[in-house]
Amino acid sequence: MMRTLRRFNFSTVMLVLGLLFLYLPMVVLVVYSFNASKLVTVWAGFSTQWYGELFRDQQILSAVWTSLRIAFFAASMAVCLGTVAAFVMTRFGHFRGKTALSSMVTAPLVMPEVITGLSLLLLFVQMAQITGWPADRGMATIWIAHTTFCSAYVAVVVAARLREVDHSIEEAAMDLGSPPLKTFFSITLPIITPALVAGWLLAFTLSLDDLVIASFVSGPGANTLPMVVFSSVRMGVSPKINALATLIILTVSLATLLAWFFMRRSETKRGAALQEAALHDD
Amino acid sequence: MKPSRLSARPATMLKRWQLGRRAVIALPLVWLTLFFLLPFALVLKISLSEAAIAIPPYGPLLEYADQTLHVFLNLGNYLFLLSDSLYIAAYWGSVKTAFIATAACLLLGYPMAYAMARASARWQLLLLLLVMLPSWTSFLIRVYAWMGILSNNGLINNLLIGLGLIDTPLRMMNTQFAVTIGIVYAYLPFMVLPLYAHLTRMDNSLLEAASDLGSRKLNTFIKVTLPLSMGGIVAGSMLVFIPAVGEFVIPELLGGPDTLMIGKVLWEEFFLNRDWPVASALAMVMLLLLLVPIVWFHRYQSRELE
């Protein structure tokens, strides 16, 4: 009762305003991607010509492919590294180097990109001088850079899940003679799978989105999508970029809708299971 | 994995597990040391070297010649930063802009997170996804959206002129205002998320107790809700402030000649002037400026991690 009465208060109004602030610019992008005029801000009738031009732009298409490959491999590696880091920090108690590890896991979350990018480039240059690798900077160096900062995000997501999970199941398995590695793969991993999926998706979008770090550590060979978009956007607004933005927004919205659907379904299932359990208890 | 649980096992097995444990710890530790910590040492090193026309464009720090080791430590880059008012103005501009944007994010984000935490369980998930969704699209494209909205022949000016409210377009693009709006827009979800996480975890019985004891709403908010959500305020503010200080894309696309920010200056020193030592010195000073906020953020975050 109190809840319905409180519906129209200050914070609710701010929430609506905040969501409008977040979404109106994206709606504008989408609407103007269907504009017939080359001038993005003057409406000259409905047209889908910019989508056609987008799909004929070889530079953008090959950049999309490069970005997708880097993001896939960076996210996969980041999930492995991040999960191990999260597990070590939440389950291993105290060990030497723990403070160092937890600092290095949280610092990339806030580190300004220009600093990360510059420092990694200097590392790759130095490595090339000493070991001869990497002779050419490109996809491999971007992959390493993205893996490093993405694994920090994965570690935070997975650690949050590990803290929620009941530790006693793992301990019970170990007491019954299951070795640590087997316990991890047969007990812990299945429980934290949703967090791994969430972490992978987060790392994937972060890698796809990165402009600054990739610009520093990339060589002449590899152009990622943000690098191509940036050099085009610098020249001013272009309806082709609006079309690209619309496709990105559409993809992310559909994926989010799908995630929402599954999360709600599993929540309802869990609620039903809990109710049933309560009934049987009686 | 407490020792007591393992003591029943044979000693050889214990030893193997100890080895495995060390290997598991070493994996993330070695990767992050190599690709996160070591690079900073190199930035420090290059910032102390002299610019040179070479590949890579800096001189050596150590040189072995005439059977003696020569060490070249050059503080010139740091002195150069102090001598040119451009750099100090850029640092000040970055900190000021980031501070204003963080305050704006907090003022808008706190009520949003508060309303989300008070919503029914069904709505909470949907609202959370709605707030986070923009940050999963593309940072670059969300900044780009404001170029079309704020420019002289952009949406806002066309609208205002069409309504007859103004005759000449307002200059909003390439101003401090545009940069601040861009930062608030891009970073708002990162402010709301930790605030929401703290507010939703809060024990509602505390609020009920306060109200039962006759505390008024505003009083309860200031004395109970606000202190309990302090962790969220710090985490959210640092997640906005620290990256915003080093921001490059937003001042590059929305800013103008009078909106100096250090991230953009560093980028130009590196890519346009190809002066790697000065760019490294700029990065070291920025890191020094951000050291206190980063440590502050880390202390709140590591409490969450354990």
Coordinates of C-alpha atoms in Angstrom, one line a residue:
Chain A
M1 CA 0.0 0.0 0.0
M2 CA 2.7 2.4 1.0
R3 CA 4.6 1.5 -2.2
T4 CA 1.8 2.5 -4.5
L5 CA 1.4 5.8 -2.6
R6 CA 5.0 6.6 -2.9
R7 CA 5.1 6.0 -6.6
F8 CA 5.1 9.6 -7.7
N9 CA 7.8 11.1 -5.6
F10 CA 11.0 12.9 -6.3
S11 CA 13.2 9.9 -6.9
T12 CA 10.8 8.3 -9.3
V13 CA 10.6 11.5 -11.4
M14 CA 14.4 11.6 -11.5
L15 CA 14.5 8.0 -12.6
V16 CA 12.2 8.7 -15.5
L17 CA 14.1 11.9 -16.4
G18 CA 17.4 10.0 -16.2
L19 CA 16.2 7.2 -18.5
L20 CA 14.9 9.8 -21.0
F21 CA 18.3 11.5 -20.9
L22 CA 19.9 8.1 -21.6
Y23 CA 17.6 7.1 -24.3
L24 CA 16.6 10.2 -26.3
P25 CA 20.0 10.7 -27.9
M26 CA 20.0 7.1 -29.0
V27 CA 16.4 7.5 -30.4
V28 CA 17.7 10.5 -32.4
L29 CA 20.5 8.5 -33.8
V30 CA 18.1 5.8 -35.0
V31 CA 15.5 8.2 -36.5
Y32 CA 18.1 10.1 -38.5
S33 CA 19.7 6.9 -39.9
F34 CA 16.5 6.7 -42.0
N35 CA 16.9 10.2 -43.3
A36 CA 17.2 10.7 -47.0
S37 CA 19.3 13.8 -46.7
K38 CA 23.1 13.7 -46.3
L39 CA 22.7 16.5 -43.7
V40 CA 22.1 14.5 -40.6
T41 CA 19.9 17.1 -38.9
V42 CA 17.6 18.1 -41.8
W43 CA 14.8 15.7 -42.4
A44 CA 14.2 15.0 -46.1
G45 CA 12.0 11.9 -46.0
F46 CA 12.4 8.2 -45.2
S47 CA 15.1 6.3 -46.9
T48 CA 17.2 3.2 -46.2
Q49 CA 20.0 4.2 -48.6
W50 CA 22.6 4.7 -45.8
Y51 CA 22.3 1.0 -44.8
G52 CA 23.0 0.1 -48.4
E53 CA 26.1 2.3 -48.3
L54 CA 27.2 0.9 -45.0
F55 CA 27.1 -2.7 -46.4
R56 CA 29.1 -1.6 -49.4
D57 CA 31.9 0.0 -47.3
Q58 CA 34.7 -2.6 -47.4
Q59 CA 36.7 -0.7 -44.8
I60 CA 34.0 -0.9 -42.2
L61 CA 33.1 -4.5 -43.0
S62 CA 36.7 -5.7 -42.6
A63 CA 37.1 -3.7 -39.4
V64 CA 33.9 -5.3 -38.0
W65 CA 35.5 -8.8 -38.7
T66 CA 38.8 -7.8 -37.1
S67 CA 37.0 -6.4 -34.0
L68 CA 34.8 -9.4 -33.6
R69 CA 37.7 -11.8 -33.8
I70 CA 39.8 -9.8 -31.3
A71 CA 36.8 -9.5 -28.9
F72 CA 36.0 -13.2 -29.1
F73 CA 39.6 -14.3 -28.2
A74 CA 40.1 -11.5 -25.7
A75 CA 36.8 -12.3 -23.9
S76 CA 37.6 -16.1 -23.8
M77 CA 41.1 -15.6 -22.4
A78 CA 39.8 -12.9 -19.9
V79 CA 37.2 -15.3 -18.6
C80 CA 39.9 -17.9 -17.9
L81 CA 42.3 -15.4 -16.2
G82 CA 39.6 -13.5 -14.4
T83 CA 37.9 -16.6 -13.0
V84 CA 41.2 -17.9 -11.7
A85 CA 42.0 -14.5 -10.1
A86 CA 38.5 -14.3 -8.5
F87 CA 38.8 -17.9 -7.2
V88 CA 42.2 -17.2 -5.7
M89 CA 41.1 -14.1 -4.0
T90 CA 37.8 -15.4 -2.6
R91 CA 38.8 -19.0 -1.7
F92 CA 42.5 -19.2 -1.0
G93 CA 42.6 -17.3 2.3
H94 CA 45.8 -15.5 2.8
F95 CA 48.9 -15.9 0.6
R96 CA 52.0 -13.8 -0.3
G97 CA 51.2 -11.4 -3.1
K98 CA 47.5 -11.2 -2.3
T99 CA 47.5 -7.4 -1.8
A100 CA 49.4 -7.0 -5.1
L101 CA 47.0 -9.2 -6.9
S102 CA 43.9 -7.5 -5.6
S103 CA 45.4 -4.1 -6.5
M104 CA 46.2 -5.2 -10.0
V105 CA 42.7 -6.6 -10.4
T106 CA 40.9 -3.5 -9.3
A107 CA 43.2 -0.8 -10.8
P108 CA 42.4 -1.5 -14.5
L109 CA 38.7 -0.8 -13.7
V110 CA 39.4 2.9 -13.3
M111 CA 42.8 3.4 -15.0
P112 CA 42.5 6.2 -17.6
E113 CA 42.7 4.5 -21.0
V114 CA 45.5 6.8 -22.3
I115 CA 47.8 5.6 -19.5
T116 CA 47.0 1.9 -20.1
G117 CA 47.5 2.3 -23.8
L118 CA 50.7 4.2 -23.6
S119 CA 52.3 1.9 -21.0
L120 CA 51.4 -1.2 -23.0
L121 CA 52.8 0.2 -26.2
L122 CA 56.1 1.0 -24.4
L123 CA 56.1 -2.6 -23.1
F124 CA 55.6 -4.0 -26.6
V125 CA 58.3 -1.8 -28.1
Q126 CA 60.7 -2.8 -25.3
M127 CA 59.9 -6.5 -25.8
A128 CA 60.5 -6.2 -29.5
Q129 CA 63.9 -4.7 -28.8
I130 CA 64.9 -7.4 -26.4
T131 CA 63.3 -10.6 -27.7
G132 CA 62.4 -9.7 -31.2
W133 CA 58.7 -10.2 -30.5
P134 CA 56.3 -8.6 -31.4
A135 CA 58.0 -7.5 -34.6
D136 CA 54.7 -6.2 -35.9
R137 CA 52.0 -4.8 -33.7
G138 CA 48.5 -5.7 -34.6
M139 CA 45.8 -8.2 -33.6
A140 CA 48.1 -10.1 -31.2
T141 CA 49.1 -7.0 -29.2
I142 CA 45.5 -5.7 -29.1
W143 CA 44.4 -9.2 -27.9
I144 CA 46.9 -9.1 -25.0
A145 CA 45.9 -5.5 -24.1
H146 CA 42.2 -6.3 -24.1
T147 CA 42.6 -9.6 -22.3
T148 CA 44.5 -7.7 -19.5
F149 CA 41.9 -5.0 -18.8
C150 CA 38.9 -7.3 -19.5
S151 CA 40.0 -10.0 -17.0
A152 CA 39.7 -7.3 -14.3
Y153 CA 36.0 -6.9 -15.1
V154 CA 35.5 -10.6 -15.3
A155 CA 37.2 -11.1 -11.9
V156 CA 34.9 -8.6 -10.2
V157 CA 31.8 -10.2 -11.7
V158 CA 32.9 -13.8 -10.9
A159 CA 34.1 -12.8 -7.4
A160 CA 30.7 -11.3 -6.6
R161 CA 29.1 -14.6 -7.5
L162 CA 31.6 -16.7 -5.6
R163 CA 30.9 -14.7 -2.5
E164 CA 27.2 -15.5 -2.8
V165 CA 27.7 -19.2 -3.3
D166 CA 27.6 -21.5 -0.3
H167 CA 31.1 -22.5 0.5
S168 CA 30.0 -25.6 2.4
I169 CA 29.1 -27.6 -0.7
E170 CA 32.7 -27.4 -1.9
E171 CA 34.0 -28.2 1.6
A172 CA 31.7 -31.2 1.8
A173 CA 33.0 -32.5 -1.5
M174 CA 36.6 -32.2 -0.3
D175 CA 35.8 -33.9 3.0
L176 CA 34.4 -36.8 1.0
G177 CA 37.8 -37.1 -0.8
S178 CA 37.3 -35.1 -3.9
P179 CA 40.7 -33.5 -4.9
P180 CA 40.7 -29.6 -5.3
L181 CA 40.8 -29.6 -9.1
K182 CA 38.0 -32.0 -9.4
T183 CA 35.9 -30.1 -6.8
F184 CA 36.4 -26.9 -8.8
F185 CA 35.3 -28.4 -12.1
S186 CA 32.4 -30.5 -10.9
I187 CA 31.1 -28.3 -8.1
T188 CA 32.2 -24.7 -8.3
L189 CA 32.2 -24.2 -12.1
P190 CA 28.6 -25.3 -12.7
I191 CA 27.4 -23.0 -9.9
I192 CA 29.2 -19.9 -11.2
T193 CA 28.5 -20.6 -14.9
P194 CA 25.9 -17.7 -15.1
A195 CA 28.6 -15.3 -13.9
L196 CA 31.1 -16.7 -16.4
V197 CA 28.6 -16.0 -19.2
A198 CA 27.9 -12.5 -17.9
G199 CA 31.6 -11.9 -17.6
W200 CA 32.3 -13.1 -21.1
L201 CA 29.6 -10.9 -22.6
L202 CA 30.9 -7.9 -20.6
A203 CA 34.4 -8.5 -21.8
F204 CA 33.2 -9.0 -25.3
T205 CA 31.4 -5.7 -25.4
L206 CA 34.3 -3.9 -23.7
S207 CA 36.8 -5.2 -26.2
L208 CA 34.5 -4.3 -29.2
D209 CA 34.1 -0.8 -27.8
D210 CA 37.7 0.1 -27.0
L211 CA 39.3 2.8 -29.2
V212 CA 42.1 4.4 -27.1
I213 CA 44.0 1.3 -26.0
A214 CA 43.7 -0.3 -29.4
S215 CA 44.9 2.9 -31.1
F216 CA 48.1 2.8 -29.0
V217 CA 49.0 -0.8 -29.3
S218 CA 47.9 -1.4 -32.9
G219 CA 50.2 -1.2 -35.9
P220 CA 49.5 -0.3 -39.4
G221 CA 48.0 -3.7 -40.2
A222 CA 45.0 -3.9 -37.9
N223 CA 42.2 -1.5 -37.9
T224 CA 39.4 -2.2 -35.4
L225 CA 35.8 -0.9 -35.9
P226 CA 36.1 1.9 -33.3
M227 CA 39.3 3.1 -35.0
V228 CA 37.5 3.3 -38.4
V229 CA 34.4 4.9 -36.9
F230 CA 36.5 7.5 -35.0
S231 CA 38.4 8.6 -38.1
S232 CA 35.1 9.1 -39.9
V233 CA 33.3 10.8 -37.0
R234 CA 36.2 13.2 -36.5
M235 CA 35.3 14.7 -39.9
G236 CA 31.7 15.4 -38.7
V237 CA 28.4 13.7 -38.6
S238 CA 27.7 11.1 -41.3
P239 CA 24.4 9.2 -41.9
K240 CA 26.3 6.0 -42.6
I241 CA 27.6 6.1 -39.0
N242 CA 24.0 6.6 -37.8
A243 CA 23.0 3.4 -39.7
L244 CA 25.9 1.5 -38.0
A245 CA 24.8 2.9 -34.6
T246 CA 21.2 1.7 -35.2
L247 CA 22.4 -1.8 -36.0
I248 CA 24.6 -1.8 -32.8
I249 CA 21.7 -0.5 -30.7
L250 CA 19.4 -3.1 -32.2
T251 CA 21.7 -6.0 -31.6
V252 CA 22.4 -5.0 -28.0
S253 CA 18.7 -4.4 -27.3
L254 CA 17.7 -7.8 -28.7
A255 CA 20.5 -9.5 -26.6
T256 CA 19.4 -7.7 -23.5
L257 CA 15.7 -8.6 -24.1
L258 CA 16.7 -12.2 -24.5
A259 CA 18.8 -12.1 -21.3
W260 CA 15.9 -10.5 -19.4
F261 CA 13.5 -13.2 -20.7
F262 CA 15.8 -16.0 -19.5
M263 CA 16.5 -14.3 -16.1
R264 CA 12.9 -13.8 -15.4
R265 CA 12.1 -17.4 -16.4
S266 CA 14.7 -18.8 -14.1
E267 CA 13.6 -16.5 -11.3
T268 CA 10.0 -17.7 -11.6
K269 CA 11.2 -21.3 -11.7
R270 CA 13.3 -20.8 -8.6
G271 CA 10.3 -19.1 -6.8
A272 CA 8.1 -22.1 -7.7
A273 CA 10.7 -24.6 -6.5
L274 CA 11.1 -22.7 -3.2
Q275 CA 7.3 -22.7 -2.7
E276 CA 7.1 -26.4 -3.4
A277 CA 9.9 -27.1 -1.0
A278 CA 8.1 -25.0 1.7
L279 CA 4.9 -27.1 1.1
H280 CA 6.8 -30.4 1.5
D281 CA 8.4 -29.2 4.7
D282 CA 4.9 -28.8 6.2
Chain B
M1 CA 40.8 -25.3 1.8
K2 CA 41.8 -25.1 5.4
P3 CA 44.9 -27.1 6.5
S4 CA 42.8 -29.1 9.0
R5 CA 40.8 -30.6 6.2
L6 CA 43.9 -31.6 4.3
S7 CA 45.9 -33.1 7.3
A8 CA 44.2 -36.4 6.9
R9 CA 45.8 -36.9 3.5
P10 CA 49.2 -38.5 2.8
A11 CA 52.1 -36.1 2.8
T12 CA 53.0 -36.6 -0.9
M13 CA 49.4 -35.6 -1.9
L14 CA 49.6 -32.5 0.3
K15 CA 52.8 -31.5 -1.4
R16 CA 51.3 -31.8 -4.8
W17 CA 48.3 -29.7 -3.8
Q18 CA 50.6 -27.1 -2.4
L19 CA 52.4 -27.0 -5.7
G20 CA 49.1 -26.8 -7.6
R21 CA 47.9 -24.0 -5.3
R22 CA 51.0 -22.0 -6.1
A23 CA 50.6 -22.5 -9.8
V24 CA 47.0 -21.4 -9.7
I25 CA 48.0 -18.2 -7.8
A26 CA 50.9 -17.6 -10.2
L27 CA 48.8 -17.6 -13.3
P28 CA 46.9 -14.3 -12.9
L29 CA 49.8 -12.8 -10.8
V30 CA 52.4 -13.3 -13.5
W31 CA 50.1 -12.2 -16.4
L32 CA 49.1 -9.0 -14.5
T33 CA 52.6 -8.2 -13.4
L34 CA 53.9 -8.6 -16.9
F35 CA 51.1 -6.7 -18.7
F36 CA 49.9 -4.2 -16.1
L37 CA 52.6 -3.5 -13.5
L38 CA 55.8 -3.7 -15.6
P39 CA 54.5 -1.3 -18.3
F40 CA 54.3 1.4 -15.6
A41 CA 57.9 1.0 -14.8
L42 CA 58.7 1.5 -18.5
V43 CA 56.6 4.7 -18.6
L44 CA 58.7 5.9 -15.7
K45 CA 61.9 4.9 -17.4
I46 CA 61.0 6.6 -20.7
S47 CA 59.8 9.7 -18.9
L48 CA 63.4 10.1 -17.7
S49 CA 65.0 9.6 -21.1
E50 CA 65.7 12.2 -23.7
A51 CA 63.7 12.5 -26.9
A52 CA 65.7 11.4 -30.0
I53 CA 65.1 11.1 -33.7
A54 CA 65.2 7.3 -33.8
I55 CA 63.0 4.3 -33.7
P56 CA 61.8 4.2 -31.0
P57 CA 62.0 7.9 -30.5
Y58 CA 63.9 8.1 -27.2
G59 CA 67.5 7.9 -26.0
P60 CA 68.9 5.1 -23.8
L61 CA 68.9 5.4 -20.0
L62 CA 72.0 3.2 -19.5
E63 CA 74.9 3.1 -21.8
Y64 CA 78.0 1.0 -21.6
A65 CA 80.9 2.8 -23.2
D66 CA 84.6 3.2 -22.5
Q67 CA 84.3 0.4 -19.9
T68 CA 82.1 2.5 -17.7
L69 CA 78.4 2.5 -17.2
H70 CA 76.8 5.8 -18.0
V71 CA 73.4 6.6 -16.5
F72 CA 71.4 9.2 -18.1
L73 CA 68.6 10.5 -15.8
N74 CA 66.9 13.4 -17.4
L75 CA 64.4 15.4 -15.4
G76 CA 64.0 17.8 -18.3
N77 CA 60.7 16.4 -19.4
Y78 CA 59.1 17.1 -16.0
L79 CA 60.7 20.6 -15.8
F80 CA 59.3 21.2 -19.3
L81 CA 55.8 20.3 -18.1
L82 CA 56.1 22.9 -15.3
S83 CA 57.6 25.6 -17.6
D84 CA 54.7 25.5 -20.1
S85 CA 51.5 26.8 -18.8
L86 CA 49.6 24.7 -21.4
Y87 CA 50.2 21.5 -19.4
I88 CA 49.2 23.0 -16.0
A89 CA 46.1 24.4 -17.6
A90 CA 45.2 21.0 -19.1
Y91 CA 45.6 19.2 -15.8
W92 CA 43.5 21.8 -14.0
G93 CA 40.9 21.7 -16.8
S94 CA 40.7 17.9 -16.6
V95 CA 40.3 17.8 -12.8
K96 CA 37.7 20.6 -12.9
T97 CA 35.6 19.1 -15.7
A98 CA 35.8 15.6 -14.1
F99 CA 34.8 17.0 -10.8
I100 CA 31.8 18.9 -12.1
A101 CA 30.7 15.9 -14.2
T102 CA 31.0 13.5 -11.2
A103 CA 28.9 15.8 -9.1
A104 CA 26.3 16.0 -11.8
C105 CA 26.3 12.2 -12.2
L106 CA 25.9 11.8 -8.4
L107 CA 23.0 14.3 -8.2
L108 CA 21.2 12.6 -11.1
G109 CA 22.3 9.0 -10.4
Y110 CA 21.5 8.8 -6.6
P111 CA 17.8 9.5 -7.0
M112 CA 17.7 7.1 -9.9
A113 CA 19.4 4.3 -7.9
Y114 CA 17.1 5.1 -4.9
A115 CA 14.0 4.8 -7.0
M116 CA 15.3 1.5 -8.5
A117 CA 16.0 0.0 -5.2
R118 CA 12.5 0.9 -4.0
A119 CA 10.8 -0.6 -7.0
S120 CA 9.2 -4.1 -6.9
A121 CA 11.4 -7.1 -7.6
R122 CA 9.9 -7.5 -11.1
W123 CA 10.7 -3.9 -12.0
Q124 CA 14.2 -3.9 -10.5
L125 CA 15.7 -6.3 -13.0
L126 CA 14.1 -4.4 -15.9
L127 CA 15.2 -1.0 -14.7
L128 CA 18.7 -2.3 -14.0
L129 CA 19.0 -3.6 -17.6
L130 CA 17.6 -0.4 -19.0
V131 CA 20.2 1.7 -17.1
M132 CA 23.0 -0.6 -18.2
L133 CA 22.0 -1.2 -21.8
P134 CA 23.4 2.1 -23.2
S135 CA 26.9 1.3 -21.8
W136 CA 26.8 -2.1 -23.7
T137 CA 26.3 -0.4 -27.1
S138 CA 29.2 1.8 -28.0
F139 CA 30.9 4.6 -26.1
L140 CA 32.1 6.3 -29.3
I141 CA 28.6 6.3 -30.9
R142 CA 27.0 7.6 -27.8
V143 CA 29.4 10.6 -27.8
Y144 CA 28.8 11.0 -31.5
A145 CA 25.0 11.3 -30.9
W146 CA 25.6 14.5 -29.0
M147 CA 27.4 16.0 -32.0
G148 CA 24.2 15.9 -34.0
I149 CA 22.2 17.3 -31.1
L150 CA 24.4 20.2 -29.9
S151 CA 25.9 21.5 -33.2
N152 CA 24.9 24.9 -34.6
N153 CA 22.5 23.3 -37.1
G154 CA 21.8 20.5 -34.7
L155 CA 18.6 19.2 -33.2
I156 CA 18.3 21.6 -30.2
N157 CA 19.1 24.7 -32.2
N158 CA 16.7 23.7 -35.1
L159 CA 14.0 23.1 -32.5
L160 CA 14.5 26.4 -30.7
I161 CA 14.7 28.4 -33.9
G162 CA 11.7 26.6 -35.3
L163 CA 9.7 27.5 -32.2
G164 CA 10.8 31.1 -32.6
L165 CA 12.5 31.3 -29.2
I166 CA 15.9 32.3 -30.7
D167 CA 17.1 33.8 -34.0
T168 CA 20.7 32.9 -34.1
P169 CA 21.9 29.4 -33.0
L170 CA 23.3 29.0 -29.5
R171 CA 26.9 27.9 -29.6
M172 CA 26.9 24.6 -27.6
M173 CA 29.2 22.4 -29.6
N174 CA 33.0 22.7 -28.8
T175 CA 32.4 24.2 -25.4
Q176 CA 32.9 23.2 -21.8
F177 CA 29.2 22.6 -21.6
A178 CA 29.3 20.0 -24.4
V179 CA 32.3 18.1 -22.8
T180 CA 30.6 18.0 -19.4
I181 CA 27.3 16.7 -20.9
G182 CA 29.2 14.1 -22.8
I183 CA 31.0 12.8 -19.7
V184 CA 27.8 12.8 -17.7
Y185 CA 26.0 10.9 -20.4
A186 CA 28.7 8.4 -21.0
Y187 CA 29.5 7.6 -17.4
L188 CA 26.0 7.8 -15.7
P189 CA 25.4 4.0 -15.8
F190 CA 28.7 3.5 -13.9
M191 CA 27.5 5.8 -11.1
V192 CA 24.1 4.2 -10.9
L193 CA 25.2 0.6 -10.7
P194 CA 27.3 0.7 -7.5
L195 CA 24.8 3.0 -5.8
Y196 CA 22.0 0.6 -6.7
A197 CA 24.0 -2.4 -5.4
H198 CA 24.5 -0.7 -2.0
L199 CA 20.9 0.7 -1.7
T200 CA 19.3 -2.6 -2.6
R201 CA 21.4 -4.5 0.0
M202 CA 20.3 -2.1 2.7
D203 CA 18.3 -3.5 5.6
N204 CA 14.8 -2.0 5.3
S205 CA 14.1 -2.7 9.0
L206 CA 16.6 0.1 9.9
L207 CA 14.4 2.6 8.0
E208 CA 11.3 1.2 9.7
A209 CA 13.0 1.4 13.1
A210 CA 13.9 5.0 12.4
S211 CA 10.4 5.9 11.4
D212 CA 8.9 4.0 14.4
L213 CA 11.1 6.1 16.6
G214 CA 9.6 9.2 15.1
S215 CA 12.4 10.2 12.7
R216 CA 11.1 12.3 9.8
K217 CA 11.8 11.2 6.2
L218 CA 14.5 13.7 5.4
N219 CA 16.2 13.1 8.8
T220 CA 16.1 9.3 8.3
F221 CA 17.6 9.7 4.8
I222 CA 20.5 11.9 6.1
K223 CA 21.2 9.8 9.2
V224 CA 20.5 6.3 8.0
T225 CA 20.3 5.9 4.2
L226 CA 23.1 8.2 3.2
P227 CA 25.8 6.8 5.6
L228 CA 24.8 3.2 4.7
S229 CA 25.2 3.9 1.0
M230 CA 28.6 5.7 1.4
G231 CA 30.5 2.7 -0.2
G232 CA 28.3 3.1 -3.3
I233 CA 28.9 6.8 -3.4
V234 CA 32.7 6.4 -3.2
A235 CA 32.8 3.6 -5.8
G236 CA 30.5 5.3 -8.2
S237 CA 32.2 8.7 -7.9
M238 CA 35.6 7.1 -8.5
L239 CA 34.4 5.0 -11.4
V240 CA 33.3 8.3 -13.0
F241 CA 36.0 10.8 -11.8
I242 CA 39.2 8.8 -12.5
P243 CA 38.5 7.8 -16.1
A244 CA 37.0 11.2 -16.8
V245 CA 40.3 13.0 -15.8
G246 CA 42.1 11.0 -18.5
E247 CA 39.3 11.2 -21.0
F248 CA 40.3 11.6 -24.7
V249 CA 37.4 10.8 -27.0
I250 CA 34.9 13.3 -25.4
P251 CA 37.1 16.4 -25.5
E252 CA 38.3 15.4 -28.9
L253 CA 34.8 15.1 -30.4
L254 CA 32.7 17.6 -28.3
G255 CA 35.4 20.0 -27.0
G256 CA 37.0 23.0 -28.7
P257 CA 40.2 24.9 -28.4
D258 CA 39.3 26.3 -25.0
T259 CA 38.5 23.0 -23.4
L260 CA 42.0 21.7 -22.5
M261 CA 42.1 18.2 -21.1
I262 CA 45.2 16.2 -20.3
G263 CA 44.1 13.0 -22.0
K264 CA 43.9 14.9 -25.3
V265 CA 47.2 16.7 -24.7
L266 CA 48.9 13.4 -24.0
W267 CA 47.4 11.8 -27.2
E268 CA 48.6 14.8 -29.3
E269 CA 52.1 14.7 -27.7
F270 CA 52.3 11.0 -28.6
F271 CA 50.7 10.7 -32.0
L272 CA 51.2 14.2 -33.5
N273 CA 54.5 15.4 -31.9
R274 CA 55.8 11.9 -31.5
D275 CA 57.5 13.0 -28.3
W276 CA 57.3 9.8 -26.3
P277 CA 59.3 11.0 -23.3
V278 CA 57.0 14.0 -22.7
A279 CA 53.9 11.9 -23.2
S280 CA 55.3 9.5 -20.6
A281 CA 56.0 12.3 -18.2
L282 CA 52.5 13.5 -18.7
A283 CA 51.2 10.0 -17.9
M284 CA 53.3 9.8 -14.7
V285 CA 52.1 13.1 -13.4
M286 CA 48.5 12.1 -14.2
L287 CA 49.0 8.9 -12.3
L288 CA 50.4 10.8 -9.4
L289 CA 47.4 13.1 -9.3
L290 CA 45.1 10.1 -9.4
L291 CA 47.0 8.0 -6.9
V292 CA 44.8 9.1 -3.9
P293 CA 41.5 8.5 -5.7
I294 CA 42.7 5.1 -7.1
V295 CA 43.8 3.9 -3.6
W296 CA 40.5 5.1 -2.2
F297 CA 38.6 3.2 -4.8
H298 CA 40.7 0.1 -4.3
R299 CA 40.1 0.1 -0.5
Y300 CA 36.3 0.0 -1.1
Q301 CA 36.6 -2.4 -3.9
S302 CA 38.8 -4.9 -2.1
R303 CA 36.4 -5.1 0.7
E304 CA 33.8 -6.3 -1.8
L305 CA 36.2 -8.8 -3.4
E306 CA 37.0 -10.7 -0.3

